[in-house]
Short mmCIF file of C-alpha atoms and ligand atoms in Angstrom, two decimals:
data_model
loop_
_atom_site.label_atom_id
_atom_site.label_comp_id
_atom_site.label_asym_id
_atom_site.label_seq_id
_atom_site.Cartn_x
_atom_site.Cartn_y
_atom_site.Cartn_z
CA ALA A 20 96.02 -108.80 49.54
CA SER A 21 97.08 -105.82 47.08
CA LEU A 22 95.22 -102.75 47.07
CA THR A 23 93.94 -103.74 43.24
CA ASN A 24 93.48 -107.62 44.56
CA SER A 25 91.43 -106.42 47.78
CA LYS A 26 89.11 -104.29 45.42
CA ARG A 27 88.86 -107.05 42.77
CA ILE A 28 87.97 -109.67 45.66
CA ALA A 29 84.91 -107.12 47.28
CA ALA A 30 83.72 -106.39 43.58
CA TYR A 31 83.79 -110.30 42.87
CA ASN A 32 81.87 -111.23 46.14
CA ALA A 33 78.97 -108.56 45.46
CA VAL A 34 78.42 -109.83 41.95
CA ASP A 35 78.60 -113.66 42.97
CA ASN A 36 76.31 -112.86 46.43
CA HIS A 37 74.16 -110.37 44.92
CA LEU A 38 73.06 -111.11 41.02
CA ASP A 39 70.91 -114.12 40.12
CA ALA A 40 68.51 -114.65 37.23
CA SER A 41 65.74 -112.30 38.38
CA THR A 42 68.04 -109.40 38.13
CA LYS A 43 67.17 -107.45 35.09
CA ILE A 44 67.67 -103.73 35.92
CA ILE A 45 71.35 -103.03 37.30
CA GLY A 46 72.46 -99.39 38.60
CA ILE A 47 76.67 -99.57 37.84
CA GLY A 48 78.40 -97.02 40.55
CA SER A 49 81.26 -94.96 39.46
CA GLY A 50 85.36 -95.23 40.53
CA SER A 51 87.69 -97.94 40.22
CA THR A 52 86.09 -100.56 42.20
CA VAL A 53 83.29 -101.00 39.75
CA VAL A 54 85.53 -101.86 37.17
CA TYR A 55 86.02 -104.95 38.39
CA VAL A 56 82.34 -105.42 39.26
CA ILE A 57 81.56 -105.26 35.40
CA GLU A 58 84.42 -107.45 34.55
CA ARG A 59 82.72 -109.93 37.14
CA ILE A 60 79.45 -109.72 35.40
CA LEU A 61 80.92 -109.98 32.03
CA GLN A 62 83.30 -113.35 33.28
CA ARG A 63 80.12 -115.02 34.54
CA GLY A 64 77.02 -113.09 33.22
CA ASN A 65 76.88 -115.13 29.59
CA LEU A 66 76.37 -118.49 31.50
CA LYS A 67 73.23 -119.70 30.39
CA LYS A 68 73.34 -122.33 32.99
CA VAL A 69 75.68 -122.69 35.34
CA GLU A 70 76.10 -126.03 37.40
CA ASN A 71 74.29 -125.73 40.36
CA ASN A 72 77.29 -125.66 42.98
CA GLU A 73 78.36 -123.16 46.04
CA ASN A 74 80.12 -120.96 43.65
CA ASN A 75 77.34 -120.48 40.95
CA LYS A 76 74.22 -120.69 43.20
CA ASN A 77 73.56 -117.31 42.61
CA LEU A 78 74.51 -116.94 38.99
CA MET A 79 71.95 -119.39 37.72
CA GLY A 80 70.77 -117.89 34.33
CA LEU A 81 72.64 -114.58 34.51
CA ASP A 82 72.32 -113.52 31.08
CA VAL A 83 73.48 -110.24 30.56
CA ASN A 84 72.05 -109.92 27.35
CA SER A 85 68.09 -109.85 28.78
CA CYS A 86 69.76 -107.52 31.69
CA VAL A 87 69.66 -103.35 31.31
CA PHE A 88 72.47 -101.65 32.98
CA ILE A 89 71.78 -98.22 34.44
CA PRO A 90 75.10 -95.57 34.71
CA THR A 91 75.76 -93.54 37.22
CA SER A 92 78.37 -91.05 35.23
CA PHE A 93 79.39 -90.64 31.97
CA GLN A 94 82.62 -92.99 33.34
CA SER A 95 79.89 -95.92 34.08
CA ARG A 96 78.05 -94.86 30.99
CA GLN A 97 81.30 -95.85 29.24
CA LEU A 98 81.94 -99.02 31.14
CA ILE A 99 78.41 -100.33 29.88
CA VAL A 100 78.96 -99.29 26.34
CA ASP A 101 82.55 -100.22 25.99
CA ASN A 102 81.55 -103.48 27.22
CA GLY A 103 79.00 -103.99 24.65
CA LEU A 104 76.44 -104.29 27.52
CA ASN A 105 72.43 -103.01 27.20
CA LEU A 106 72.29 -99.05 28.30
CA GLY A 107 68.97 -97.99 29.71
CA ASP A 108 68.48 -94.86 31.64
CA VAL A 109 66.87 -93.62 34.91
CA ASP A 110 63.72 -92.00 32.94
CA GLN A 111 62.92 -95.67 31.02
CA TYR A 112 63.78 -97.78 34.31
CA PRO A 113 62.08 -95.64 37.43
CA ALA A 114 62.65 -98.98 39.52
CA ILE A 115 66.26 -100.81 39.47
CA ASP A 116 66.71 -104.03 40.62
CA ILE A 117 70.08 -103.63 42.23
CA THR A 118 73.19 -101.33 42.25
CA ILE A 119 76.21 -101.89 42.73
CA ASP A 120 78.83 -99.05 43.89
CA GLY A 121 81.96 -97.85 45.68
CA ALA A 122 82.64 -95.66 48.42
CA ASP A 123 85.56 -93.75 49.77
CA GLU A 124 85.04 -94.36 53.41
CA VAL A 125 82.58 -96.42 55.28
CA ASP A 126 82.06 -96.63 59.10
CA GLU A 127 80.57 -99.12 61.28
CA ASN A 128 77.25 -97.94 61.13
CA LEU A 129 77.30 -97.64 57.23
CA ASN A 130 77.79 -93.89 56.99
CA VAL A 131 79.80 -93.26 54.10
CA ILE A 132 81.91 -90.62 52.34
CA LYS A 133 81.26 -90.38 48.86
CA GLY A 134 82.12 -88.27 45.88
CA GLY A 135 85.66 -88.79 45.58
CA GLY A 136 84.79 -89.63 41.82
CA GLY A 137 82.89 -86.55 41.82
CA CYS A 138 79.72 -88.62 40.63
CA HIS A 139 77.81 -88.81 43.90
CA LEU A 140 74.54 -86.93 42.36
CA ARG A 141 73.66 -89.36 39.80
CA GLU A 142 75.18 -92.27 42.11
CA LYS A 143 72.37 -91.28 44.84
CA VAL A 144 69.30 -90.95 42.69
CA VAL A 145 70.41 -94.31 41.08
CA ALA A 146 70.67 -95.58 44.59
CA GLU A 147 67.23 -93.74 45.54
CA ILE A 148 65.26 -96.02 43.23
CA SER A 149 67.06 -99.26 43.70
CA LYS A 150 65.66 -102.02 45.80
CA LYS A 151 68.96 -103.28 46.69
CA PHE A 152 72.08 -100.92 47.02
CA ILE A 153 75.35 -102.52 47.56
CA ILE A 154 78.31 -100.65 48.54
CA VAL A 155 81.63 -102.39 47.57
CA ALA A 156 84.68 -101.38 49.92
CA ASP A 157 87.86 -103.01 50.56
CA HIS A 158 89.79 -102.17 53.43
CA THR A 159 91.13 -99.44 52.78
CA LYS A 160 87.75 -97.97 52.98
CA LYS A 161 87.11 -99.11 56.90
CA SER A 162 87.02 -96.27 59.56
CA LYS A 163 86.23 -95.91 62.75
CA VAL A 164 84.91 -92.60 62.15
CA LEU A 165 84.35 -90.84 58.85
CA GLY A 166 87.17 -88.38 58.08
CA GLU A 167 89.83 -90.90 59.65
CA LYS A 168 91.11 -92.63 56.60
CA TRP A 169 89.39 -90.49 53.79
CA THR A 170 91.15 -86.79 54.37
CA GLN A 171 90.26 -85.26 51.04
CA GLY A 172 87.34 -83.59 52.60
CA ILE A 173 83.65 -84.08 52.08
CA PRO A 174 82.92 -83.92 48.17
CA ILE A 175 79.88 -81.00 47.79
CA GLU A 176 78.43 -80.59 44.41
CA VAL A 177 77.76 -76.67 44.05
CA ILE A 178 76.32 -74.71 41.40
CA PRO A 179 79.01 -72.59 40.05
CA PHE A 180 77.60 -69.21 40.10
CA CYS A 181 77.70 -69.45 44.14
CA TYR A 182 80.48 -71.68 44.90
CA VAL A 183 81.95 -68.67 46.94
CA LEU A 184 78.70 -68.29 48.85
CA VAL A 185 78.72 -72.02 49.86
CA SER A 186 82.83 -71.35 50.53
CA SER A 187 81.99 -68.97 53.25
CA SER A 188 78.39 -70.60 54.48
CA LEU A 189 80.45 -73.65 55.04
CA ILE A 190 83.12 -71.76 57.19
CA LYS A 191 79.88 -70.47 59.60
CA LEU A 192 79.59 -74.41 59.90
CA GLY A 193 82.79 -75.05 61.69
CA CYS A 194 84.51 -76.31 58.46
CA HIS A 195 88.13 -75.38 58.74
CA ASN A 196 89.16 -75.66 55.12
CA GLN A 197 87.07 -75.65 51.79
CA ILE A 198 88.37 -76.24 48.67
CA LEU A 199 87.47 -75.95 44.93
CA ARG A 200 88.47 -79.12 43.17
CA MET A 201 91.02 -78.19 40.81
CA ALA A 202 91.20 -79.96 37.26
CA LYS A 203 94.30 -82.00 36.30
CA ALA A 204 94.66 -82.19 32.91
CA LYS A 205 92.75 -78.87 32.14
CA ALA A 206 93.05 -75.63 33.81
CA GLY A 207 90.19 -74.66 35.95
CA PRO A 208 87.96 -76.37 38.15
CA VAL A 209 86.55 -80.15 37.86
CA ILE A 210 83.28 -79.66 36.35
CA THR A 211 80.83 -82.59 37.28
CA ASP A 212 78.79 -84.34 34.35
CA ASN A 213 75.84 -81.94 35.44
CA GLY A 214 77.87 -78.77 34.68
CA ASN A 215 78.54 -78.21 38.68
CA PHE A 216 81.77 -77.90 40.53
CA ILE A 217 82.62 -79.44 43.84
CA ILE A 218 83.97 -78.12 47.12
CA ASP A 219 86.03 -80.62 49.17
CA ALA A 220 85.01 -79.61 53.09
CA HIS A 221 87.27 -80.32 56.14
CA PHE A 222 85.66 -81.19 58.93
CA GLY A 223 87.71 -83.20 60.40
CA HIS A 224 86.39 -86.34 62.29
CA LEU A 225 82.94 -86.81 61.87
CA ASN A 226 81.76 -87.41 65.32
CA GLY A 227 80.83 -85.43 68.81
CA THR A 228 78.28 -83.04 67.56
CA ASN A 229 79.47 -83.35 64.21
CA THR A 230 77.82 -86.58 63.70
CA PRO A 231 77.13 -87.71 59.66
CA LYS A 232 73.62 -87.03 60.09
CA GLU A 233 74.27 -83.57 61.52
CA ILE A 234 76.79 -81.94 58.98
CA LEU A 235 74.60 -83.66 56.06
CA LYS A 236 71.85 -81.79 57.18
CA ARG A 237 73.45 -78.40 57.72
CA ILE A 238 75.18 -78.47 54.54
CA LYS A 239 72.44 -79.68 52.49
CA LEU A 240 70.47 -76.75 53.51
CA LEU A 241 73.20 -74.31 52.35
CA THR A 242 71.80 -72.23 49.10
CA GLY A 243 73.69 -73.62 46.34
CA VAL A 244 74.61 -76.77 47.62
CA VAL A 245 73.12 -79.49 44.93
CA GLU A 246 74.48 -82.49 46.73
CA VAL A 247 76.35 -84.76 49.19
CA VAL A 248 76.33 -87.94 50.53
CA LEU A 249 77.29 -88.69 54.19
CA VAL A 250 74.87 -90.99 55.62
CA PHE A 251 72.45 -93.30 53.87
CA SER A 252 70.17 -90.39 53.43
CA PHE A 253 68.43 -91.53 50.83
CA ASN A 254 65.11 -91.46 50.60
CA LEU A 255 65.28 -95.14 50.92
CA THR A 256 61.78 -96.80 49.34
CA LYS A 257 60.42 -99.63 51.67
CA GLU A 258 61.74 -102.44 49.98
CA THR A 259 65.02 -100.95 49.66
CA LYS A 260 67.42 -102.97 52.07
CA ILE A 261 71.29 -101.66 52.45
CA GLU A 262 73.22 -104.65 53.05
CA LEU A 263 76.40 -104.43 55.12
CA ASN A 264 77.31 -108.07 54.04
CA ARG A 265 80.94 -108.13 55.73
CA ASN A 266 82.24 -110.42 53.18
CA LEU A 267 81.65 -107.92 50.90
CA LEU A 268 84.05 -105.24 52.69
CA VAL A 269 87.28 -106.90 52.64
CA TRP A 270 88.34 -105.33 55.73
O1 DER H 316 82.49 -90.80 43.99
C1 DER H 316 82.26 -91.79 44.50
O2 DER H 316 81.59 -92.15 45.39
C2 DER H 316 83.00 -93.27 43.94
O3 DER H 316 81.76 -94.33 44.29
C3 DER H 316 84.03 -93.51 43.77
O4 DER H 316 84.64 -92.44 45.18
C4 DER H 316 84.53 -94.92 44.93
O5 DER H 316 85.82 -94.98 44.74
P1 DER H 316 86.72 -96.32 44.22
O6 DER H 316 87.48 -95.51 42.87
O7 DER H 316 87.76 -96.37 45.21
O8 DER H 316 86.04 -97.34 43.89
#
């Protein structure tokens, strides 16, 4: 399948297999894959009553007008607003039924690199308060080990005041290249929705002593680091289910 097509197939699978009439509060991730998640919700979500057959069984009565959508970035907020969907925020809705998001790379233990879009802080917050969290990733994201396919470094959100300190601390952790993410259509660095910088830190393949869990811990403890996403280290509530549903991951 072409790249767009495989992202679309994966996104459509996620919506068709996981949204149903009981889904009222829906977290929307950020990036290009979630555009297809919204596309599918709009296509299917206005069906008041769907014939109860194999394709539609999970979409019985999904009525988007009775749902509230929680954004994880300015971009996903725009997706919600521009498509006329009800917008909510994490203060009003501290418990979310399901969040559907993308990723930059996924290994077979569901370790994930997120942050390619620079939205991973809010994505992680929304994921943590979701009962179910679905990562939609097509075959281009599949790796045996993190760092194999995603070669742009681990995205780390840092406080602008101390990005130089964080950079030098990363070197001590064995990082062999750390790059302040520069904007393309604006002079200077990328500024996140939270007003911070992003450092992309290159550790090579995350295995051996540099497992995703180990690297996550070491990076998170650095002064000036705001957030990094590597393993599903979210403080998952007891109900939160992480589903590595193979047919959602179009390998
Ligand atoms: O920043 C992120 O983690 C986003 O989810 C993003 O990187 C997902 O990638 P996509 O644009 O390929 O969906």
